[in-house]
Amino acid sequence: MSSLAREFAKTKLSSLPPPEPLQEEPPEYEDDSSSASSMSSTGTVRPSNTLRPAPAIHWSDYFAQEFYLEQDRKDAGHAKFHVYLTPPASSKAPLIVLHHGAGSSAMTFALAAKEIRKAMPDIGILAVEARDHGSVVWDASGQVDTDLSIAQLSQDLLDMILLTQAKMGWGELPTIVLIGHSLGGAVVTDAANRGLLGNKLMGFGVLDVVEGSAMETLGHMHTYLASRPKSFPSLPAAIEWHIRSRTLRNPQSARVSVPSLLLQTSDGRWAWRTEISSTEPYWENWFTGMSGKFLSGKGAKLLLLAGTDRLDKELMIGQMQGKFQLQVFPAAGHFLHEDLPEKTAEVVVEFVKRNDRSTLVLPPKVSDMLAQGKRV
């Protein structure tokens, strides 16, 4: 959950503007330099017929394909999942699956995904959007299903991966690396811990969220949400607000990701696509037990943080025992993958290369060498 996570793990309101300036801003932001939602994860406002999506941005500069994957669900409901894909160049190349945080979107990973592909041109990238964050799930009665529990979000993630496999006609899944930011980090951790991808999971990475700091920050969520403008006069205003409030610290990334966080209202203003406050019933569910699940999850593990102060006791012990790779970007904000996309890509690429067994070259067996008449 990008935005929630932002409040949660990283900024803890530290990246927000000074209290007084924020209080002076009216509920409707009037400055022409504002920005969209900084929360990325679960809990999106249901678009009504009075809202329409922001003008399409150039997603094709960062991904090869865009899909709306439809699924008839076992409970007689129906799902329409929104994903962006750049397929692996070969059946042996890994697929990195990216999951955003609460209130965010797949475009939060646009710049980092492009940098990853520069370093590893053969690798695949799948950026998914959670239900109510670009994807929609309906129950059997036709009502929007707003179950945002961690177990359901993990199942949605698996469904999106399998639907992509079917769409692309892959005989089997590529080797997969899961990467999630904030709430997305909790989702990929849960999926890895439950073994949803079996032996296809090479490893998983969590960006700037840990159980301890996330749970502590939940108490500040209402204050943060109350401080945000409810709408913006224009997209440039929304983008500027994100930068000025230091929600995002990279103007280029803000221009790419912010428009996808907003919907235009009937009066021409731009309102948040995701109503983070509506997800409150699930906040504790997302993060409770996350540290334990992270340490016991299947595959290699990467934790990328904006500050070491976010490590809780359980993770500190695990880190000292060498159970996961830790990388810290002290100069970044909560959206570290947007603030420092090149450095984030470097860490992810190195993590993939280190754990990709398909690239290992094993020495020949002695028996084979003897059979070939070679001396050993």
Coordinates of N, CA and C in Angstrom, one line a residue, residues 80-201:
K80 N -12.0 -8.3 -12.7 CA -11.3 -7.6 -13.9 C -10.1 -7.0 -13.4
F81 N -8.9 -7.7 -13.6 CA -7.7 -7.3 -13.1 C -6.9 -6.5 -14.1
H82 N -6.3 -5.4 -13.6 CA -5.5 -4.5 -14.5 C -4.0 -4.7 -14.2
V83 N -3.2 -5.0 -15.2 CA -1.8 -5.3 -15.1 C -1.0 -4.7 -16.3
Y84 N 0.2 -4.4 -16.0 CA 1.2 -4.0 -17.1 C 2.2 -5.1 -17.2
L85 N 2.6 -5.4 -18.4 CA 3.6 -6.6 -18.6 C 4.6 -6.2 -19.7
T86 N 5.8 -6.6 -19.4 CA 6.9 -6.7 -20.3 C 7.4 -8.1 -20.2
P87 N 7.1 -9.0 -21.2 CA 7.3 -10.4 -21.1 C 8.8 -10.7 -21.0
P88 N 9.2 -11.9 -20.4 CA 10.6 -12.3 -20.4 C 11.0 -12.6 -21.8
A89 N 12.2 -12.4 -22.2 CA 12.7 -12.7 -23.5 C 12.8 -14.2 -23.9
S90 N 12.8 -15.0 -22.9 CA 12.9 -16.5 -23.1 C 12.3 -17.2 -21.9
S91 N 12.1 -18.5 -22.1 CA 11.4 -19.3 -21.1 C 12.3 -19.4 -19.8
K92 N 13.6 -19.2 -20.0 CA 14.6 -19.3 -18.9 C 14.7 -18.0 -18.1
A93 N 14.3 -16.9 -18.7 CA 14.4 -15.6 -18.0 C 13.4 -15.4 -16.9
P94 N 13.8 -14.9 -15.7 CA 12.9 -14.7 -14.6 C 11.8 -13.6 -14.9
L95 N 10.8 -13.6 -14.1 CA 9.7 -12.6 -14.1 C 9.7 -12.0 -12.8
I96 N 9.8 -10.6 -12.8 CA 9.7 -9.9 -11.5 C 8.2 -9.4 -11.5
V97 N 7.6 -9.7 -10.4 CA 6.2 -9.3 -10.2 C 6.1 -8.2 -9.1
L98 N 5.6 -7.0 -9.5 CA 5.6 -5.8 -8.6 C 4.2 -5.5 -8.1
H99 N 4.1 -5.3 -6.8 CA 2.8 -5.0 -6.1 C 2.9 -3.7 -5.4
H100 N 2.1 -2.7 -5.7 CA 2.1 -1.4 -5.1 C 1.5 -1.4 -3.7
G101 N 1.6 -0.3 -3.0 CA 1.1 -0.1 -1.7 C -0.4 0.5 -1.7
A102 N -0.9 0.7 -0.5 CA -2.3 1.2 -0.4 C -2.4 2.6 -1.0
G103 N -3.5 2.7 -1.9 CA -3.8 4.0 -2.5 C -2.9 4.3 -3.7
S104 N -2.0 3.5 -4.0 CA -1.1 3.7 -5.1 C -1.5 2.9 -6.3
S105 N -0.6 2.8 -7.3 CA -1.0 2.1 -8.5 C 0.3 1.4 -9.1
A106 N 0.1 0.6 -10.1 CA 1.2 -0.1 -10.8 C 2.3 0.9 -11.3
M107 N 1.8 2.1 -11.7 CA 2.7 3.1 -12.3 C 3.7 3.6 -11.3
T108 N 3.6 3.3 -10.0 CA 4.6 3.7 -9.0 C 5.9 3.0 -9.3
F109 N 5.9 1.9 -10.0 CA 7.1 1.2 -10.3 C 7.7 1.5 -11.7
A110 N 7.0 2.4 -12.5 CA 7.4 2.7 -13.9 C 8.9 2.9 -14.1
L111 N 9.4 3.9 -13.4 CA 10.8 4.2 -13.6 C 11.8 3.1 -13.1
A112 N 11.5 2.5 -12.0 CA 12.3 1.4 -11.5 C 12.3 0.2 -12.5
A113 N 11.1 -0.1 -13.0 CA 11.0 -1.2 -14.0 C 11.8 -0.9 -15.2
K114 N 11.8 0.3 -15.7 CA 12.6 0.6 -16.9 C 14.1 0.5 -16.6
E115 N 14.5 0.9 -15.4 CA 15.9 0.7 -15.1 C 16.3 -0.7 -14.9
I116 N 15.4 -1.5 -14.4 CA 15.7 -3.0 -14.3 C 15.9 -3.6 -15.6
R117 N 15.1 -3.2 -16.6 CA 15.2 -3.8 -17.9 C 16.4 -3.3 -18.6
K118 N 16.9 -2.1 -18.3 CA 18.1 -1.6 -18.9 C 19.3 -2.5 -18.5
A119 N 19.3 -2.9 -17.2 CA 20.4 -3.7 -16.7 C 20.2 -5.2 -17.1
M120 N 19.0 -5.7 -17.2 CA 18.7 -7.1 -17.6 C 17.6 -7.1 -18.7
P121 N 18.0 -6.9 -19.9 CA 17.1 -6.8 -21.0 C 16.2 -8.0 -21.2
D122 N 16.6 -9.2 -20.8 CA 15.8 -10.4 -21.0 C 14.8 -10.6 -19.9
I123 N 14.9 -9.9 -18.8 CA 14.0 -10.2 -17.7 C 12.6 -9.7 -18.0
G124 N 11.6 -10.4 -17.4 CA 10.2 -9.9 -17.5 C 9.8 -9.1 -16.3
I125 N 8.8 -8.2 -16.6 CA 8.3 -7.4 -15.5 C 6.7 -7.4 -15.6
L126 N 6.1 -7.7 -14.5 CA 4.6 -7.7 -14.4 C 4.3 -6.8 -13.2
A127 N 3.6 -5.7 -13.5 CA 3.2 -4.8 -12.4 C 1.7 -4.9 -12.3
V128 N 1.2 -5.3 -11.1 CA -0.2 -5.5 -10.9 C -0.9 -4.4 -10.1
E129 N -2.2 -4.4 -10.2 CA -3.0 -3.4 -9.4 C -4.0 -4.2 -8.6
A130 N -4.1 -3.8 -7.3 CA -5.0 -4.5 -6.4 C -6.4 -4.1 -6.7
R131 N -7.3 -4.9 -6.2 CA -8.7 -4.6 -6.3 C -9.0 -3.2 -5.7
D132 N -9.8 -2.4 -6.3 CA -10.1 -1.1 -5.9 C -8.9 -0.1 -6.1
H133 N -7.9 -0.6 -6.8 CA -6.8 0.2 -7.2 C -6.5 0.1 -8.7
G134 N -7.5 0.0 -9.5 CA -7.4 -0.2 -10.9 C -8.0 -1.6 -11.3
S135 N -8.0 -2.5 -10.4 CA -8.7 -3.8 -10.6 C -10.0 -3.7 -9.8
V136 N -11.0 -4.5 -10.3 CA -12.3 -4.5 -9.7 C -12.8 -6.0 -9.6
V137 N -13.4 -6.3 -8.4 CA -13.9 -7.6 -8.2 C -15.3 -7.5 -7.7
W138 N -16.3 -8.2 -8.4 CA -17.7 -8.2 -8.0 C -18.1 -9.5 -7.3
D139 N -19.0 -9.5 -6.4 CA -19.4 -10.7 -5.8 C -20.6 -11.3 -6.6
A140 N -21.2 -12.4 -6.1 CA -22.2 -13.0 -6.9 C -23.5 -12.2 -7.1
S141 N -23.7 -11.2 -6.2 CA -24.9 -10.3 -6.4 C -24.6 -9.1 -7.3
G142 N -23.4 -9.0 -7.8 CA -23.0 -7.9 -8.7 C -22.5 -6.7 -7.9
Q143 N -22.4 -6.8 -6.6 CA -21.8 -5.7 -5.8 C -20.3 -5.7 -5.8
V144 N -19.6 -4.6 -5.7 CA -18.2 -4.6 -5.7 C -17.7 -5.2 -4.4
D145 N -16.8 -6.2 -4.5 CA -16.3 -6.9 -3.4 C -15.1 -6.1 -2.8
T146 N -15.3 -5.6 -1.6 CA -14.2 -4.8 -1.0 C -13.5 -5.6 0.1
D147 N -13.4 -6.9 -0.1 CA -12.6 -7.7 0.9 C -11.1 -7.4 0.6
L148 N -10.5 -6.6 1.5 CA -9.1 -6.3 1.3 C -8.2 -6.9 2.4
S149 N -8.6 -8.1 2.9 CA -7.8 -8.8 3.8 C -6.5 -9.3 3.2
I150 N -5.5 -9.5 4.0 CA -4.2 -9.9 3.4 C -4.3 -11.2 2.7
A151 N -5.1 -12.2 3.2 CA -5.2 -13.5 2.5 C -5.9 -13.3 1.1
Q152 N -6.9 -12.4 1.1 CA -7.6 -12.2 -0.2 C -6.7 -11.5 -1.2
L153 N -5.9 -10.5 -0.8 CA -5.0 -9.8 -1.6 C -3.9 -10.7 -2.2
S154 N -3.5 -11.6 -1.3 CA -2.5 -12.6 -1.8 C -3.0 -13.5 -2.9
Q155 N -4.3 -13.9 -2.7 CA -4.9 -14.8 -3.7 C -5.1 -14.0 -5.0
D156 N -5.5 -12.7 -4.9 CA -5.7 -11.9 -6.1 C -4.3 -11.8 -6.8
L157 N -3.2 -11.7 -6.1 CA -1.9 -11.6 -6.7 C -1.6 -12.9 -7.5
L158 N -1.9 -14.0 -6.8 CA -1.7 -15.3 -7.5 C -2.6 -15.4 -8.8
D159 N -3.8 -15.0 -8.6 CA -4.8 -15.1 -9.8 C -4.3 -14.2 -10.9
M160 N -3.7 -13.0 -10.6 CA -3.2 -12.2 -11.7 C -2.0 -12.8 -12.4
I161 N -1.2 -13.5 -11.6 CA 0.0 -14.1 -12.2 C -0.5 -15.3 -13.1
L162 N -1.4 -16.1 -12.7 CA -1.9 -17.2 -13.4 C -2.7 -16.8 -14.7
L163 N -3.5 -15.7 -14.5 CA -4.2 -15.2 -15.7 C -3.3 -14.6 -16.7
T164 N -2.2 -14.0 -16.3 CA -1.2 -13.5 -17.2 C -0.5 -14.7 -18.0
Q165 N -0.2 -15.8 -17.2 CA 0.3 -17.0 -17.9 C -0.6 -17.5 -19.0
A166 N -1.9 -17.6 -18.6 CA -2.9 -18.0 -19.6 C -3.0 -17.1 -20.8
K167 N -3.0 -15.8 -20.6 CA -3.1 -14.8 -21.6 C -1.9 -14.9 -22.6
M168 N -0.7 -15.2 -22.0 CA 0.5 -15.2 -22.9 C 0.8 -16.6 -23.4
G169 N 0.0 -17.6 -23.0 CA 0.2 -18.9 -23.5 C 1.4 -19.6 -23.0
W170 N 1.9 -19.2 -21.9 CA 3.1 -19.9 -21.3 C 2.8 -21.3 -20.8
G171 N 3.5 -22.3 -21.3 CA 3.3 -23.6 -20.9 C 3.5 -23.8 -19.4
E172 N 4.4 -23.1 -18.8 CA 4.6 -23.1 -17.4 C 5.1 -21.7 -16.9
L173 N 5.0 -21.4 -15.7 CA 5.4 -20.1 -15.2 C 6.9 -19.9 -15.2
P174 N 7.4 -18.7 -15.5 CA 8.8 -18.5 -15.4 C 9.2 -18.5 -13.9
T175 N 10.4 -18.5 -13.6 CA 10.9 -18.4 -12.2 C 10.5 -16.9 -11.8
I176 N 10.0 -16.8 -10.6 CA 9.4 -15.5 -10.2 C 10.1 -14.9 -9.0
V177 N 10.2 -13.6 -9.1 CA 10.7 -12.8 -7.9 C 9.5 -11.8 -7.6
L178 N 9.0 -11.8 -6.4 CA 8.0 -10.9 -6.0 C 8.6 -9.7 -5.3
I179 N 8.2 -8.5 -5.6 CA 8.6 -7.3 -5.0 C 7.4 -6.5 -4.6
G180 N 7.3 -6.1 -3.4 CA 6.1 -5.3 -2.9 C 6.5 -4.1 -2.1
H181 N 5.8 -3.0 -2.3 CA 6.1 -1.8 -1.5 C 5.0 -1.6 -0.5
S182 N 5.4 -1.3 0.7 CA 4.4 -1.0 1.8 C 3.4 -2.1 1.9
L183 N 2.1 -1.9 1.7 CA 1.1 -2.9 1.8 C 1.4 -4.0 0.8
G184 N 2.0 -3.6 -0.4 CA 2.4 -4.6 -1.3 C 3.5 -5.6 -0.8
G185 N 4.3 -5.0 0.1 CA 5.3 -5.8 0.8 C 4.7 -6.9 1.7
A186 N 3.6 -6.5 2.4 CA 2.9 -7.4 3.2 C 2.2 -8.5 2.4
V187 N 1.7 -8.1 1.2 CA 1.1 -9.1 0.3 C 2.1 -10.1 -0.2
V188 N 3.2 -9.7 -0.7 CA 4.2 -10.6 -1.3 C 4.7 -11.5 -0.2
T189 N 4.9 -10.9 1.0 CA 5.4 -11.7 2.2 C 4.4 -12.8 2.5
D190 N 3.1 -12.5 2.5 CA 2.1 -13.5 2.8 C 2.1 -14.6 1.8
A191 N 2.2 -14.2 0.5 CA 2.2 -15.1 -0.6 C 3.4 -16.1 -0.5
A192 N 4.5 -15.5 -0.2 CA 5.7 -16.3 0.0 C 5.6 -17.3 1.2
N193 N 5.1 -16.8 2.2 CA 5.0 -17.6 3.5 C 4.0 -18.7 3.3
R194 N 3.0 -18.5 2.5 CA 2.0 -19.6 2.2 C 2.4 -20.5 1.1
G195 N 3.5 -20.2 0.4 CA 3.9 -21.1 -0.6 C 3.0 -21.1 -1.8
L196 N 2.4 -20.0 -2.1 CA 1.4 -20.0 -3.2 C 2.0 -20.3 -4.6
L197 N 3.3 -20.0 -4.8 CA 3.9 -20.2 -6.1 C 4.8 -21.4 -6.1
G198 N 4.8 -22.1 -5.0 CA 5.6 -23.4 -5.0 C 7.1 -23.1 -5.3
N199 N 7.6 -24.1 -6.1 CA 9.1 -24.0 -6.4 C 9.4 -23.0 -7.5
K200 N 8.3 -22.2 -8.0 CA 8.6 -21.2 -9.0 C 9.0 -19.9 -8.4
L201 N 9.0 -19.8 -7.1 CA 9.4 -18.6 -6.4 C 10.9 -18.6 -6.1

